[in-house]
Short mmCIF file of C-alpha atoms in Angstrom, two decimals:
data_model
loop_
_atom_site.label_atom_id
_atom_site.label_comp_id
_atom_site.label_asym_id
_atom_site.label_seq_id
_atom_site.Cartn_x
_atom_site.Cartn_y
_atom_site.Cartn_z
CA UNK A 178 28.73 87.51 80.44
CA UNK A 179 27.64 89.01 77.13
CA UNK A 180 30.38 90.75 75.17
CA UNK A 181 29.44 92.98 72.25
CA UNK A 182 32.57 93.83 70.30
CA UNK A 183 32.31 97.35 68.90
CA UNK A 184 33.85 98.73 65.73
CA UNK A 185 34.57 102.49 65.46
CA UNK A 186 31.43 103.00 63.35
CA UNK A 187 29.30 101.37 66.06
CA UNK A 188 29.60 104.49 68.18
CA UNK A 189 27.94 106.55 65.46
CA UNK A 190 25.11 104.01 65.03
CA UNK A 191 24.42 103.47 68.77
CA UNK A 192 21.40 105.35 70.09
CA UNK A 193 18.72 105.61 72.74
CA UNK A 194 15.11 105.18 71.63
CA UNK A 195 11.63 104.27 72.88
CA UNK A 196 9.49 101.43 71.50
CA UNK A 197 5.80 100.92 72.33
CA UNK A 198 5.97 97.35 71.02
CA UNK A 199 8.87 96.44 73.27
CA UNK A 200 6.95 97.88 76.22
CA UNK A 201 4.08 95.57 75.22
CA UNK A 202 6.53 92.66 75.39
CA UNK A 203 8.02 93.76 78.73
CA UNK A 204 4.59 94.25 80.31
CA UNK A 205 3.37 90.88 79.05
CA UNK A 206 6.44 89.15 80.46
CA UNK A 207 5.82 90.83 83.79
CA UNK A 208 2.19 89.65 83.83
CA UNK A 209 3.21 86.09 82.94
CA UNK A 210 5.77 86.05 85.78
CA UNK A 211 4.83 84.69 89.22
CA UNK A 212 4.88 88.12 90.88
CA UNK A 213 4.94 91.79 89.90
CA UNK A 214 6.57 94.84 91.43
CA UNK A 215 4.48 96.15 94.33
CA UNK A 216 4.21 99.57 92.64
CA UNK A 217 2.43 97.91 89.70
CA UNK A 218 -0.08 95.83 91.66
CA UNK A 219 -3.00 98.15 90.93
CA UNK A 220 -2.20 98.02 87.20
CA UNK A 221 -1.97 94.21 87.36
CA UNK A 222 -5.42 94.05 88.99
CA UNK A 223 -6.78 96.41 86.34
CA UNK A 224 -5.47 94.21 83.53
CA UNK A 225 -6.82 91.10 85.25
CA UNK A 226 -10.27 92.64 84.95
CA UNK A 227 -9.86 92.57 81.15
CA UNK A 228 -8.40 89.05 81.00
CA UNK A 229 -11.64 87.49 79.73
CA UNK A 230 -11.47 89.72 76.64
CA UNK A 231 -7.91 88.73 75.75
CA UNK A 232 -6.36 85.67 74.10
CA UNK A 233 -4.30 85.07 77.20
CA UNK A 234 -2.80 81.70 76.32
CA UNK A 235 -1.54 83.08 73.02
CA UNK A 236 -0.21 86.24 74.65
CA UNK A 237 1.80 84.25 77.17
CA UNK A 238 3.20 82.13 74.34
CA UNK A 239 4.27 85.32 72.56
CA UNK A 240 6.14 86.75 75.55
CA UNK A 241 7.12 84.00 78.03
CA UNK A 242 8.95 85.39 81.02
CA UNK A 243 11.48 82.55 81.39
CA UNK A 244 12.58 82.54 77.76
CA UNK A 245 14.30 84.89 75.33
CA UNK A 246 12.23 87.61 73.71
CA UNK A 247 10.89 86.70 70.24
CA UNK A 248 12.93 88.62 67.67
CA UNK A 249 9.96 90.29 65.95
CA UNK A 250 9.45 92.65 68.92
CA UNK A 251 12.77 94.33 68.20
CA UNK A 252 12.70 94.63 64.43
CA UNK A 253 11.00 98.03 63.99
CA UNK A 254 12.79 100.71 66.00
CA UNK A 255 13.58 103.62 63.66
CA UNK A 256 15.64 106.64 64.67
CA UNK A 257 12.48 108.78 64.86
CA UNK A 258 9.58 108.01 67.23
CA UNK A 259 7.13 105.34 66.01
CA UNK A 260 3.61 104.56 67.18
CA UNK A 261 2.15 101.18 68.06
CA UNK A 262 -0.12 101.07 65.00
CA UNK A 263 2.85 101.19 62.62
CA UNK A 264 4.77 98.61 64.61
CA UNK A 265 1.84 96.19 64.69
CA UNK A 266 1.25 96.71 60.99
CA UNK A 267 4.79 95.41 60.44
CA UNK A 268 4.01 92.44 62.69
CA UNK A 269 0.82 91.69 60.72
CA UNK A 270 2.79 91.76 57.44
CA UNK A 271 5.60 89.55 58.80
CA UNK A 272 6.28 86.41 56.72
CA UNK A 273 5.08 83.35 58.59
CA UNK A 274 8.53 81.75 58.25
CA UNK A 275 9.97 84.69 60.21
CA UNK A 276 7.30 84.34 62.89
CA UNK A 277 7.85 80.59 63.10
CA UNK A 278 11.61 81.04 63.42
CA UNK A 279 11.24 83.65 66.16
CA UNK A 280 8.86 81.53 68.25
CA UNK A 281 10.87 78.34 67.73
CA UNK A 282 14.04 80.04 69.01
CA UNK A 283 12.16 81.45 71.98
CA UNK A 284 10.81 78.01 72.98
CA UNK A 285 13.77 75.92 71.86
CA UNK A 286 14.53 74.61 75.34
CA UNK A 287 11.12 72.96 75.84
CA UNK A 288 9.29 72.99 72.53
CA UNK A 289 6.49 75.14 71.17
CA UNK A 290 3.37 75.20 73.36
CA UNK A 291 0.17 73.87 71.79
CA UNK A 292 -1.31 77.32 71.25
CA UNK A 293 1.77 78.39 69.25
CA UNK A 294 1.63 75.20 67.16
CA UNK A 295 -2.03 75.88 66.41
CA UNK A 296 -1.19 79.46 65.48
CA UNK A 297 1.48 78.41 62.97
CA UNK A 298 -0.73 75.69 61.48
CA UNK A 299 -2.60 78.41 59.58
CA UNK A 300 0.15 80.36 57.80
CA UNK A 301 -2.26 82.67 56.00
CA UNK A 302 -3.56 84.25 59.22
CA UNK A 303 -0.84 83.61 61.82
CA UNK A 304 0.93 87.00 61.71
CA UNK A 305 -2.35 88.90 61.58
CA UNK A 306 -3.63 86.96 64.57
CA UNK A 307 -0.49 87.84 66.53
CA UNK A 308 -0.90 91.54 65.69
CA UNK A 309 -4.58 91.46 66.66
CA UNK A 310 -3.87 89.78 70.00
CA UNK A 311 -1.15 92.31 70.81
CA UNK A 312 -3.42 95.19 69.76
CA UNK A 313 -6.20 93.97 72.07
CA UNK A 314 -3.70 93.79 74.92
CA UNK A 315 -2.38 97.26 74.12
CA UNK A 316 -5.89 98.74 74.19
CA UNK A 317 -6.77 97.08 77.50
CA UNK A 318 -3.48 97.37 79.39
CA UNK A 319 -1.24 100.14 78.06
CA UNK A 320 -3.18 102.65 76.00
CA UNK A 321 -5.11 104.06 79.03
CA UNK A 322 -1.74 104.81 80.71
CA UNK A 323 0.36 105.57 77.66
CA UNK A 324 0.60 109.33 78.12
CA UNK A 325 2.35 108.86 81.46
CA UNK A 326 4.34 105.81 80.35
CA UNK A 327 5.56 107.74 77.32
CA UNK A 328 6.50 110.68 79.52
CA UNK A 329 8.67 108.35 81.63
CA UNK A 330 10.43 107.21 78.46
CA UNK A 331 10.94 110.82 77.36
CA UNK A 332 12.34 111.74 80.76
CA UNK A 333 14.90 108.95 80.54
CA UNK A 334 15.87 109.72 76.93
CA UNK A 335 16.38 113.41 77.68
CA UNK A 336 18.54 112.47 80.67
CA UNK A 337 20.74 110.13 78.58
CA UNK A 338 21.03 112.77 75.82
CA UNK A 339 22.37 115.23 78.37
CA UNK A 340 25.01 112.72 79.42
CA UNK A 341 25.98 112.16 75.78
CA UNK A 342 26.24 115.90 75.19
CA UNK A 343 28.19 116.60 78.38
CA UNK A 344 30.35 113.51 78.88
CA UNK A 345 30.13 111.35 75.76
CA UNK A 346 28.39 108.19 74.58
CA UNK A 347 30.34 105.69 76.70
CA UNK A 348 29.30 107.26 80.06
CA UNK A 349 25.70 107.37 78.81
CA UNK A 350 25.74 103.67 77.93
CA UNK A 351 27.14 102.52 81.27
CA UNK A 352 24.80 104.87 83.16
CA UNK A 353 21.72 102.78 82.40
CA UNK A 354 22.57 99.83 84.66
CA UNK A 355 25.34 98.74 87.02
CA UNK A 356 25.73 95.48 85.08
CA UNK A 357 27.03 97.30 81.99
CA UNK A 358 30.62 98.38 81.54
CA UNK A 359 33.02 99.10 78.70
CA UNK A 360 36.57 98.06 78.04
CA UNK A 361 38.75 99.29 75.19
CA UNK A 362 36.70 97.71 72.40
CA UNK A 363 33.68 95.97 73.89
CA UNK A 364 30.43 96.56 75.71
CA UNK A 365 30.23 94.08 78.59
CA UNK A 366 26.90 93.03 80.11
CA UNK A 367 27.19 91.05 83.34
CA UNK A 368 24.47 88.43 82.99
CA UNK A 369 24.43 84.65 83.32
CA UNK A 370 24.16 84.29 79.51
CA UNK A 371 27.36 83.57 77.61
CA UNK A 372 27.68 85.27 74.27
CA UNK A 373 30.35 87.08 72.29
CA UNK A 374 29.45 88.78 69.03
CA UNK A 375 30.67 91.52 66.72
CA UNK A 376 28.08 94.23 66.18
CA UNK A 377 29.48 94.86 62.71
CA UNK A 378 29.06 98.63 62.71
CA UNK A 379 25.29 98.39 63.30
CA UNK A 380 25.52 99.90 66.77
CA UNK A 381 23.38 99.11 69.81
CA UNK A 382 19.91 100.45 70.64
CA UNK A 383 19.18 101.21 74.31
CA UNK A 384 15.47 101.08 75.19
CA UNK A 385 14.06 102.42 78.51
CA UNK A 386 11.17 100.43 80.00
CA UNK A 387 8.71 100.92 82.83
CA UNK A 388 7.99 97.18 83.08
CA UNK A 389 11.38 95.49 82.83
CA UNK A 390 11.87 96.03 86.58
CA UNK A 391 15.23 94.96 87.97
CA UNK A 392 15.95 92.87 84.90
CA UNK A 393 18.20 93.86 82.05
CA UNK A 394 16.97 92.36 78.79
CA UNK A 395 19.42 91.90 75.93
CA UNK A 396 18.45 90.99 72.39
CA UNK A 397 21.55 90.20 70.35
CA UNK A 398 20.72 87.58 67.74
CA UNK A 399 18.33 87.68 64.81
CA UNK A 400 17.91 91.47 65.03
CA UNK A 401 18.89 94.35 62.79
CA UNK A 402 20.68 95.87 65.79
CA UNK A 403 21.44 94.47 69.26
CA UNK A 404 19.02 95.80 71.89
CA UNK A 405 19.46 96.51 75.58
CA UNK A 406 16.18 97.06 77.45
CA UNK A 407 16.75 98.66 80.83
CA UNK A 408 14.67 100.12 83.65
CA UNK A 409 13.77 103.76 82.97
CA UNK A 410 15.35 105.88 85.67
CA UNK A 411 12.03 107.12 87.10
CA UNK A 412 9.74 104.24 86.23
CA UNK A 413 7.84 104.61 89.50
CA UNK A 414 6.52 108.00 88.33
CA UNK A 415 4.24 106.17 85.89
CA UNK A 416 2.09 105.14 88.87
CA UNK A 417 2.21 108.38 90.89
CA UNK A 418 -0.96 110.01 92.07
CA UNK A 419 -2.07 113.35 90.66
CA UNK A 420 0.77 115.66 91.64
CA UNK A 421 -1.45 118.75 91.58
CA UNK A 422 -3.11 117.58 94.81
CA UNK A 423 0.26 117.67 96.57
CA UNK A 424 1.05 121.24 95.60
CA UNK A 425 -2.23 123.09 96.11
CA UNK A 426 -0.48 125.62 98.35
CA UNK A 427 1.75 126.72 95.48
CA UNK A 428 -1.28 128.11 93.63
CA UNK A 429 -1.35 131.04 96.06
CA UNK A 430 2.10 132.00 94.76
CA UNK A 431 1.93 131.40 91.01
CA UNK A 432 -1.78 130.80 90.40
CA UNK A 433 -3.79 127.57 90.06
CA UNK A 434 -3.32 127.04 86.31
CA UNK A 435 0.45 127.45 86.36
CA UNK A 436 0.59 125.20 89.41
CA UNK A 437 -1.28 122.47 87.52
CA UNK A 438 1.09 122.83 84.57
CA UNK A 439 4.19 122.82 86.77
CA UNK A 440 3.02 119.73 88.68
CA UNK A 441 2.28 117.91 85.41
CA UNK A 442 5.85 118.57 84.29
CA UNK A 443 7.54 116.24 86.72
CA UNK A 444 7.82 114.16 83.56
CA UNK A 445 8.49 115.72 80.14
CA UNK A 446 5.39 116.86 78.25
CA UNK A 447 4.79 118.68 74.98
CA UNK A 448 2.44 121.63 74.64
CA UNK A 449 -0.06 119.36 72.88
CA UNK A 450 0.11 116.72 75.62
CA UNK A 451 -0.34 119.32 78.36
CA UNK A 452 -3.30 120.81 76.51
CA UNK A 453 -5.03 117.42 76.38
CA UNK A 454 -4.04 116.44 79.91
CA UNK A 455 -5.25 119.65 81.57
CA UNK A 456 -8.11 120.54 79.17
CA UNK A 457 -6.52 123.88 78.30
CA UNK A 458 -6.11 125.51 74.91
CA UNK A 459 -2.66 125.29 73.30
CA UNK A 460 -2.23 129.11 73.25
CA UNK A 461 -3.01 129.26 76.96
CA UNK A 462 -0.54 126.46 77.73
CA UNK A 463 2.15 128.17 75.63
CA UNK A 464 1.63 131.46 77.45
CA UNK A 465 1.92 129.86 80.90
CA UNK A 466 4.94 127.80 79.83
CA UNK A 467 6.67 130.98 78.70
CA UNK A 468 6.23 132.52 82.15
CA UNK A 469 7.38 129.34 83.92
CA UNK A 470 10.37 129.03 81.58
CA UNK A 471 11.43 132.64 82.08
CA UNK A 472 11.09 132.17 85.85
CA UNK A 473 13.48 129.21 85.80
CA UNK A 474 10.82 126.72 86.90
CA UNK A 475 10.78 124.63 83.69
CA UNK A 476 13.29 123.83 80.97
CA UNK A 477 12.87 122.65 77.42
CA UNK A 478 14.53 120.02 75.25
CA UNK A 479 13.91 118.45 71.86
CA UNK A 480 12.84 114.90 71.06
CA UNK A 481 12.88 114.70 67.29
CA UNK A 482 10.54 117.42 66.09
CA UNK A 483 8.77 117.77 69.45
CA UNK A 484 9.72 120.28 72.16
CA UNK A 485 9.36 118.82 75.65
CA UNK A 486 9.05 120.78 78.88
CA UNK A 487 9.99 119.57 82.36
CA UNK A 488 10.47 120.92 85.87
CA UNK A 489 13.87 122.32 86.75
CA UNK A 490 15.36 121.56 90.15
CA UNK A 491 13.92 124.87 91.35
CA UNK A 492 10.48 123.97 89.99
CA UNK A 493 10.66 120.56 91.61
CA UNK A 494 11.56 122.04 95.01
CA UNK A 495 8.70 124.49 94.70
CA UNK A 496 6.13 121.70 94.40
CA UNK A 497 7.90 119.62 97.03
CA UNK A 498 9.45 116.90 94.88
CA UNK A 499 13.16 116.15 94.48
CA UNK A 500 14.46 115.59 90.97
CA UNK A 501 17.03 113.13 92.23
#
C-alpha cells in the first residue's frame, strides 16, 4: 500500500490536470507491454506502421512498462493547461545529471540498457536527443488523435470539478479509482508497492489518461508534487466512430448542422475546436451553440480561460447515447 500523509495545506494544493507528456509516457508503456486493450488495437497497428521512422529502442528505454516512470515526465504540470512543445522544451533543457538520475532509478532493478548507456555517454546532446525522440513519437502516434484525446481529458476534468464543487475534494479524489481511499489524514492507494511519505503541503496532482488502462500509476518520489495517473472515465470515447453517422435521423428535427455539432459534443469541445472539426466558421458555431444551449441540449463549463460545451443528458438521449 502507498500512504500519502496529507497536511491541511495539501488540500489547497491538490488539483486535477491534464499532461500531454504524461500521455506520451502512458502510451509508450502500453506499446512496450506484451498486449494492448482491444479498443486500442487499431491505434497500435497504426503506430506500428510508423515504427521504422522512430528510435524504438530508445523510446522503450525511456518508458519501460515493468518499471517506474522516469521522473522527468512529471516535472512540468502547471496549474494552467500546457502544450507538448513547452513540455518537451523543458525536457531538452534538462541537466544531464537529472536525466541520468531519472533513468538510473527507473532501471535500478536490472541496470541501464545499452541504448540508455549510449545516450548518457554524450552529455552535451542526451537531453535534446530524448526530446527529439519523444517529439517524433508524438507526431506519429498522438498528434493525429489529440483533439479527441484532449476532449476525453476535458470531459474527465469537468466531471471531477463538478464533484469538488458539489461534494468536496475528498469525494473527487476517491472517485477516480476503487483502489484509492482516504482516512483521517492520509490518501491510501491499494497497490503492491510499499511506501509512506509526507506530501509536505505540496498537494497531489491527479492526471486522467486514455492509455493507462486498468492500471493506476503513482509517482511519489523525485517529483515536485506526487502524481496519480488514472484511467479517464470515458477513455473508450477516444476511439469511437463518427457519432454524426449514428444520429442522421435527428437532423430532420433540429437540422443537419446542429445535429453534427450536438453529436460532436459527446466530449467537451470549445467553439474553436468545433469550428476546426466541422469546417464551420466560429460565428456560425456560436449561433448554433446558443440555440442548443437554450434548448437544454448542451451545457457549458470553464477550463481555465476556455469555455467548453458538452451534451446534456437530454442531448445525449436525443442522439441515442447514454451519458452514464
